[in-house]
C-alpha positions in Angstrom: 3.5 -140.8 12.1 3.2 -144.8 12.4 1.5 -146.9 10.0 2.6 -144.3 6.8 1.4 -145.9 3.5 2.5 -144.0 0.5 0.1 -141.7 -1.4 1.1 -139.1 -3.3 0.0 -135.8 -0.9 1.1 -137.6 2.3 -2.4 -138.1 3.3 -1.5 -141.4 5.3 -3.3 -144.8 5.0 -4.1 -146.9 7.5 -6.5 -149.4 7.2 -7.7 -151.4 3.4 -11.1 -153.2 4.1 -11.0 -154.9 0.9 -8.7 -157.7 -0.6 -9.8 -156.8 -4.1 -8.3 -153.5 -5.4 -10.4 -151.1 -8.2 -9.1 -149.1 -10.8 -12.5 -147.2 -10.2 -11.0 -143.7 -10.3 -12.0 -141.5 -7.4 -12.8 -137.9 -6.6 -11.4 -135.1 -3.2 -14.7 -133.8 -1.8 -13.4 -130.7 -0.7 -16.0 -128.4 0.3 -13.7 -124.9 0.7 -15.8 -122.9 -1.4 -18.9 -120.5 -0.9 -22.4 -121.7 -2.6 -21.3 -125.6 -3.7 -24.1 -127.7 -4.2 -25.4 -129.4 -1.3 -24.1 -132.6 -0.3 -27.5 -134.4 -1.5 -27.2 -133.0 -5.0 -22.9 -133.5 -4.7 -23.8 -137.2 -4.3 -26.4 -137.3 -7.3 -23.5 -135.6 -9.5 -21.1 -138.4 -9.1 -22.7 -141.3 -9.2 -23.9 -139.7 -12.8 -20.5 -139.1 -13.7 -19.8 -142.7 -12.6 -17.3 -141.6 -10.2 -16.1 -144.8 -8.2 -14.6 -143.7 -4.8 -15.1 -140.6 -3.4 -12.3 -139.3 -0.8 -13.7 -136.9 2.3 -11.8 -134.8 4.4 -13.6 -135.5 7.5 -15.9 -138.1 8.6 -19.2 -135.7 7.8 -22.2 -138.0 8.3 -24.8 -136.4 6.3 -22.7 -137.1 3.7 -21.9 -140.8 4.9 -25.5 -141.5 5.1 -26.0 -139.9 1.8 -23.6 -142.7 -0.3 -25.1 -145.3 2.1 -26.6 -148.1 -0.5 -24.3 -146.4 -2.8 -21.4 -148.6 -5.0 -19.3 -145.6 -4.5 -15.9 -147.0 -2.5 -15.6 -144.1 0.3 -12.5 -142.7 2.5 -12.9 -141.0 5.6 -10.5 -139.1 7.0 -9.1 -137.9 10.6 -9.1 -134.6 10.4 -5.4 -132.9 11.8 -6.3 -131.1 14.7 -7.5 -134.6 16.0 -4.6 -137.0 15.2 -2.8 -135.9 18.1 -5.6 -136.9 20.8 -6.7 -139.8 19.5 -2.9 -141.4 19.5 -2.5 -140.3 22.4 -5.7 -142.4 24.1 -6.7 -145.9 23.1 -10.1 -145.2 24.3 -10.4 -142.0 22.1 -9.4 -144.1 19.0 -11.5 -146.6 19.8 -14.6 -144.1 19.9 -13.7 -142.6 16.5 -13.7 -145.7 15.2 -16.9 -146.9 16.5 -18.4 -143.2 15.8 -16.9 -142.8 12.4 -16.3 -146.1 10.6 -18.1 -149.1 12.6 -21.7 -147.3 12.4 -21.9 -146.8 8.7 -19.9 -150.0 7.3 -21.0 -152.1 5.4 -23.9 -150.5 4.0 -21.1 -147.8 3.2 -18.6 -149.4 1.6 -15.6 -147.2 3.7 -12.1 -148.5 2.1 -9.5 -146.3 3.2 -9.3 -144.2 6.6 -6.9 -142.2 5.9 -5.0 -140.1 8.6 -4.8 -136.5 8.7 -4.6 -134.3 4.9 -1.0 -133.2 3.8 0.3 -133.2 7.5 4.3 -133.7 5.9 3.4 -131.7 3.4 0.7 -128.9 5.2 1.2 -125.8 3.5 1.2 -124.8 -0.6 5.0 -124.1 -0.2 6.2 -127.9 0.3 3.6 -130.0 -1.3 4.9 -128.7 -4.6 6.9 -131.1 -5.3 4.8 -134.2 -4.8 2.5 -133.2 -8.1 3.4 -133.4 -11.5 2.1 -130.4 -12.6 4.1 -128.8 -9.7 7.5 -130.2 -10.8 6.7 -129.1 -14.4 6.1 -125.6 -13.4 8.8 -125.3 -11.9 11.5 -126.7 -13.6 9.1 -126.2 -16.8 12.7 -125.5 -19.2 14.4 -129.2 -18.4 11.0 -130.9 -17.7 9.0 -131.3 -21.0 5.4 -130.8 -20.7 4.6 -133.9 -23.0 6.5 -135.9 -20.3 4.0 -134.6 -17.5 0.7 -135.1 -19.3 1.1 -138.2 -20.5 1.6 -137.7 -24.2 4.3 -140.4 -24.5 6.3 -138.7 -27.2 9.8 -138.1 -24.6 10.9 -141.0 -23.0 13.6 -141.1 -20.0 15.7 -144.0 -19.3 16.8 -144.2 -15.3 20.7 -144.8 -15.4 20.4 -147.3 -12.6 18.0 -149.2 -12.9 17.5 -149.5 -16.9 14.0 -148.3 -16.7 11.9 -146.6 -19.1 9.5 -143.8 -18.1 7.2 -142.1 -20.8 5.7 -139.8 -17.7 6.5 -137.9 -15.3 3.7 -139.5 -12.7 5.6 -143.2 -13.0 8.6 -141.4 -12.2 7.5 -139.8 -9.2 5.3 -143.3 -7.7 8.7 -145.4 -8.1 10.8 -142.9 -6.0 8.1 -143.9 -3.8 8.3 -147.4 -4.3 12.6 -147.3 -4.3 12.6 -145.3 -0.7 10.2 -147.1 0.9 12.3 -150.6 -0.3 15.1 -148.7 0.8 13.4 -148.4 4.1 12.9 -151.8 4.4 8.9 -151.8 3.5 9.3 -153.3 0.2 5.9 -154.5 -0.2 3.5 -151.4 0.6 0.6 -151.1 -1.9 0.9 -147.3 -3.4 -2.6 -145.4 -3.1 -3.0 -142.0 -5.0 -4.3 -139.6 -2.5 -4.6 -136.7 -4.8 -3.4 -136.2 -8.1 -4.5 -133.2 -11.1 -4.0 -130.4 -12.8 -5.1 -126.4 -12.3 -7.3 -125.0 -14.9 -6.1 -121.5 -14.2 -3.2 -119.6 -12.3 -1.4 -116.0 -11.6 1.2 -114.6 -14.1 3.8 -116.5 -12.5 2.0 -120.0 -12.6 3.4 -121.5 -15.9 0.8 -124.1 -17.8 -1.9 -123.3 -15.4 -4.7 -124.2 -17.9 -8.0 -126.1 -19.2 -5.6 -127.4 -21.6 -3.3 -129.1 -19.9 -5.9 -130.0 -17.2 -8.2 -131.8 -19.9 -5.3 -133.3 -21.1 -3.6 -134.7 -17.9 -6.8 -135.9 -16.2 -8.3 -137.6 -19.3 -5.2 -139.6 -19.7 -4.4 -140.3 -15.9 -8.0 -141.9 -16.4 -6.8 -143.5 -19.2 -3.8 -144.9 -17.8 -5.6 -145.8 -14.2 -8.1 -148.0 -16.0 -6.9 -150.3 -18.1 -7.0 -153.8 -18.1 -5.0 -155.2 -17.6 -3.7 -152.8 -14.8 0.0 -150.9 -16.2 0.9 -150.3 -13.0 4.9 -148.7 -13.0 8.1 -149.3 -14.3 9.4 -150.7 -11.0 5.7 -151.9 -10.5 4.1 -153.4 -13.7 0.3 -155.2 -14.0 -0.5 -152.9 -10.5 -3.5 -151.7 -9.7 -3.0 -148.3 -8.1 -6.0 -147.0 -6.5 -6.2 -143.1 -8.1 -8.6 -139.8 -6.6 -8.5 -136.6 -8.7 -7.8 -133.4 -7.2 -10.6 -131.9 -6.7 -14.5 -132.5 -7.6 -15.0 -128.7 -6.8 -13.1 -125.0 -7.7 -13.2 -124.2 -4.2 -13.1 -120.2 -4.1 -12.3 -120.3 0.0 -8.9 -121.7 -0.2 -5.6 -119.4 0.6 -2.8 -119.0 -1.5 -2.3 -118.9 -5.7 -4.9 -119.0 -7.8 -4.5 -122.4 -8.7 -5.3 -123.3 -5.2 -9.1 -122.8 -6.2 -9.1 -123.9 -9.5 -8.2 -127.7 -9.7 -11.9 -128.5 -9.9 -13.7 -131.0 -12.6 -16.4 -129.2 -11.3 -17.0 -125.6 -10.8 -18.3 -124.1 -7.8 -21.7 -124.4 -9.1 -21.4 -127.7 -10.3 -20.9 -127.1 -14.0 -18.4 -129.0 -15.8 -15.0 -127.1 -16.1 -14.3 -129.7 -19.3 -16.0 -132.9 -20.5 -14.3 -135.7 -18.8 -15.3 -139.2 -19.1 -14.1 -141.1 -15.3 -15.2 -144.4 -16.3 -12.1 -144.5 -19.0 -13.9 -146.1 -21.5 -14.1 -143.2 -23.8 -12.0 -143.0 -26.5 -10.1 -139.4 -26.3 -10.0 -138.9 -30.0 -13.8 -138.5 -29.0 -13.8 -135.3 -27.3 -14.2 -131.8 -29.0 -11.0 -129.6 -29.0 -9.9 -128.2 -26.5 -9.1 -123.9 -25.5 -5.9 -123.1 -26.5 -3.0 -123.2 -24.0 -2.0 -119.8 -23.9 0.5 -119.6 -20.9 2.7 -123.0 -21.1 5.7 -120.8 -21.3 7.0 -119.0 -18.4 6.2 -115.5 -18.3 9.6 -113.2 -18.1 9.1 -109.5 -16.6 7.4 -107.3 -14.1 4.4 -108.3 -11.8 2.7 -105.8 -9.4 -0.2 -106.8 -6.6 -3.3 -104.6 -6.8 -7.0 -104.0 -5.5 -8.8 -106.3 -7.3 -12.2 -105.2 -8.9 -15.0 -105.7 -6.6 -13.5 -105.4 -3.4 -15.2 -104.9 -0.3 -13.9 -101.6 1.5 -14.4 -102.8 4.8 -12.2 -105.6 4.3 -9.6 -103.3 2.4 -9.0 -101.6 5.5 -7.8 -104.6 7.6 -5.6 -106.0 5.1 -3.8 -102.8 4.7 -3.2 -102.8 8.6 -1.7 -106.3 7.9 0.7 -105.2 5.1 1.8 -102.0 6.8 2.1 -104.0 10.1 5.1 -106.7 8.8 7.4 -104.3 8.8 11.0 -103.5 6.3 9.1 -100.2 5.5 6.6 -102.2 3.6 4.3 -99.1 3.8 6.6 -95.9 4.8 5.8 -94.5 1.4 2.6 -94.1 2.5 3.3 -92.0 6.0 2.1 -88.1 5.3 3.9 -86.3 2.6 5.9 -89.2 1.1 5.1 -89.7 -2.7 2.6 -92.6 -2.0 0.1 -90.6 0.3 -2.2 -88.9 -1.9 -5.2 -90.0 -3.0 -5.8 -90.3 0.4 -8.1 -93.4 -0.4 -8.0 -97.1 1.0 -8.1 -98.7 -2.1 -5.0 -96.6 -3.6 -3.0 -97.4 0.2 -4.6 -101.0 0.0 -3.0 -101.3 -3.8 0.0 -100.3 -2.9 0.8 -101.7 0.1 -0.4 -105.2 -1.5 2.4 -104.8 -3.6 5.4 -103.9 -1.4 3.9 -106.4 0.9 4.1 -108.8 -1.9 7.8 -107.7 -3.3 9.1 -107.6 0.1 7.9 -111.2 1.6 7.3 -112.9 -2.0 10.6 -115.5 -1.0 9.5 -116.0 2.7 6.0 -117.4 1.2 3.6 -114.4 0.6 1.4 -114.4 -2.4 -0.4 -111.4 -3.8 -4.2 -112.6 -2.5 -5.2 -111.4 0.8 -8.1 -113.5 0.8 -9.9 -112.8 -2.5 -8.6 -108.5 -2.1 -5.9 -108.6 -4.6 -5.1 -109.9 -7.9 -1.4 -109.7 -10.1 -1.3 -107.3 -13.0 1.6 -107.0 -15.3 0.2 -103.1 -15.9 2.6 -100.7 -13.8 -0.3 -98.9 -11.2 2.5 -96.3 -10.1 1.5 -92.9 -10.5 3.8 -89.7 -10.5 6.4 -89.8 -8.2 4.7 -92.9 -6.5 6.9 -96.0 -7.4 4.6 -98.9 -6.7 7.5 -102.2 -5.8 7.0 -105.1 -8.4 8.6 -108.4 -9.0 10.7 -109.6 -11.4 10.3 -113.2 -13.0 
């Protein structure tokens, strides 16, 4: 893609309408999720949580119109399946422009229009590793989680260049900052396009917690707000514009659990944790915190199963997908094999979830099936019926 501007999920830049730069943190307005709060009351919530820029996903005018008059600093967005036609025609772009940016500005104050969402990074698999808490999880035995949520008890010295890093997130904005020098663009102002921490996550999601979420987010703020600016180690005294991932759980989303848990917000716009955006609170002021109770990696056995609740009528479908991908996901299951009685479609469904999920776990597959499934660490086999599991 041309014009590419850093941000940390690859959601591209490409145009800044102001001079002056904020370090008014900002909010994703995702809206993946069934029953949110209308965009009316959405806009109500964050201008009483003193939210300062608010990143869309689209260009959605209701909700344009909505923050019109508003101090809120807004980013629109192209969505993916258009990027292609409007680069492709002058005219097209032109239009979009007109449609999207030149009829709402300046009683909206639009800042960033930002190209496409994660389209380097467009699926759970790669963007990993552009998040700290993704790194952490991950490599959660050499990586200490002080060092991602900004506790400032580890330090790390880079060997090269003699700098000092007390987080994680520094780290990870001056590789940004070193390759795009190396590139030749040593000048390109760093936006964070989403950055944030899930408050809950499967067995095998390590540090998936309120916790840690609290923690990180509270002092990203923190961090993001003062004056003067930190900046980076390669960077100092930088303002770097910042937008928390997400305002909203958003229940519709694909993939782990964390996937619909990154909210400030739940789905029905209750506070997941107290959070103060503006910065100015003091964090000794907030009550304690849950208890983390999964930072450590969990070692054992993990099956897929029916989870409670689930529609029948669905069930039936997403067995025929499991069965259907082949390397005998389901052959157990064939007529008088040890997996075929109960003949019921929530004991096949279960089953088949988890040699699905066993088999294909490496390619990418993850024990959801759109809200059907859920992990358990309890062994559903039964008999002579061997239900496939695996092994973290």
């Amino acid at each position: 893609m041309a014009a590419l501007l850093a941000t940390i999920l690859l959601s591209s830049l490409l145009s800044v309408f102001s001079a002056d730069i904020s370090s008014k943190i900002g909010v994703n307005y995702g809206r993946k999720g069934e029953n949110l709060p209308s965009p009316y009351r959405t806009i109500e919530t964050v201008r009483s949580m003193n939210v300062g820029r608010m990143k869309l996903y689209d260009s959605d005018h209701e909700i344009l119109m909505l923050l019109s008059g508003t101090n809120i600093h807004v980013s629109t967005m192209i969505p993916n399946n258009d990027i292609i036609r409007i680069a492709s025609s002058q005219a097209a772009a032109e239009q979009w422009v007109q449609s999207n940016v030149l009829n709402f500005y300046p009683n909206i104050m639009i800042r960033f229009v930002l190209v496409g969402n994660e389209v380097l990074s467009h699926n759970w698999r790669i963007w990993p590793s552009l998040v700290p808490a993704r790194p952490w999880s991950t490599n959660s035995r050499n990586i200490s989680l002080d060092f991602a949520l900004f506790r400032g008890r580890v330090n790390q010295t880079d060997h090269k260049t003699g700098l000092v890093y007390t987080n994680l997130l520094d780290q990870m904005l001056d590789s940004v900052i070193f390759a795009t020098r190396k590139l030749g663009y040593p000048d390109i102002r760093l936006a964070i396009g989403e950055t944030g921490w899930p408050t809950a996550g499967d067995a095998d999601q390590v540090g998936a917690n309120i916790n840690n979420a609290a923690t990180y987010n509270r002092k990203l703020i923190q961090k993001m707000t003062s004056k003067p600016a930190s900046g980076t180690p390669a960077r100092p005294g930088v303002v770097i514009p910042t937008f928390i991932f997400s305002l909203y759980d958003e229940n519709q989303k694909p993939g782990p659990t964390t996937e619909r848990h990154w909210g400030l917000l739940r789905s029905n716009g209750m506070s997941v944790y107290d959070i103060d955006i503006t910065g100015r609170r003091r964090l000794s002021s907030y009550k304690p915190l849950p208890a983390a109770r999964n930072n450590v990696a969990y070692r054992g056995k993990l099956w897929c199963e029916v989870a409670p609740g689930a529609d029948a009528s669905n069930l039936s479908s997403a067995l025929a997908y499991a069965c259907s991908q082949g390397n005998q996901t389901c052959a157990a299951l064939n007529p008088g094999q040890p997996c075929y009685e109960p003949v019921s479609v929530f004991w096949h469904a279960s089953y088949a979830f988890s040699s699905y999920w066993a088999k294909f776990r490496k390619q990418g597959a993850t024990c959801y099936f759109n809200g059907l499934a859920r992990q358990t660490r309890n062994n559903p086999s039964r008999g002579r019926c061997n239900f496939p599991s695996v092994t973290l």
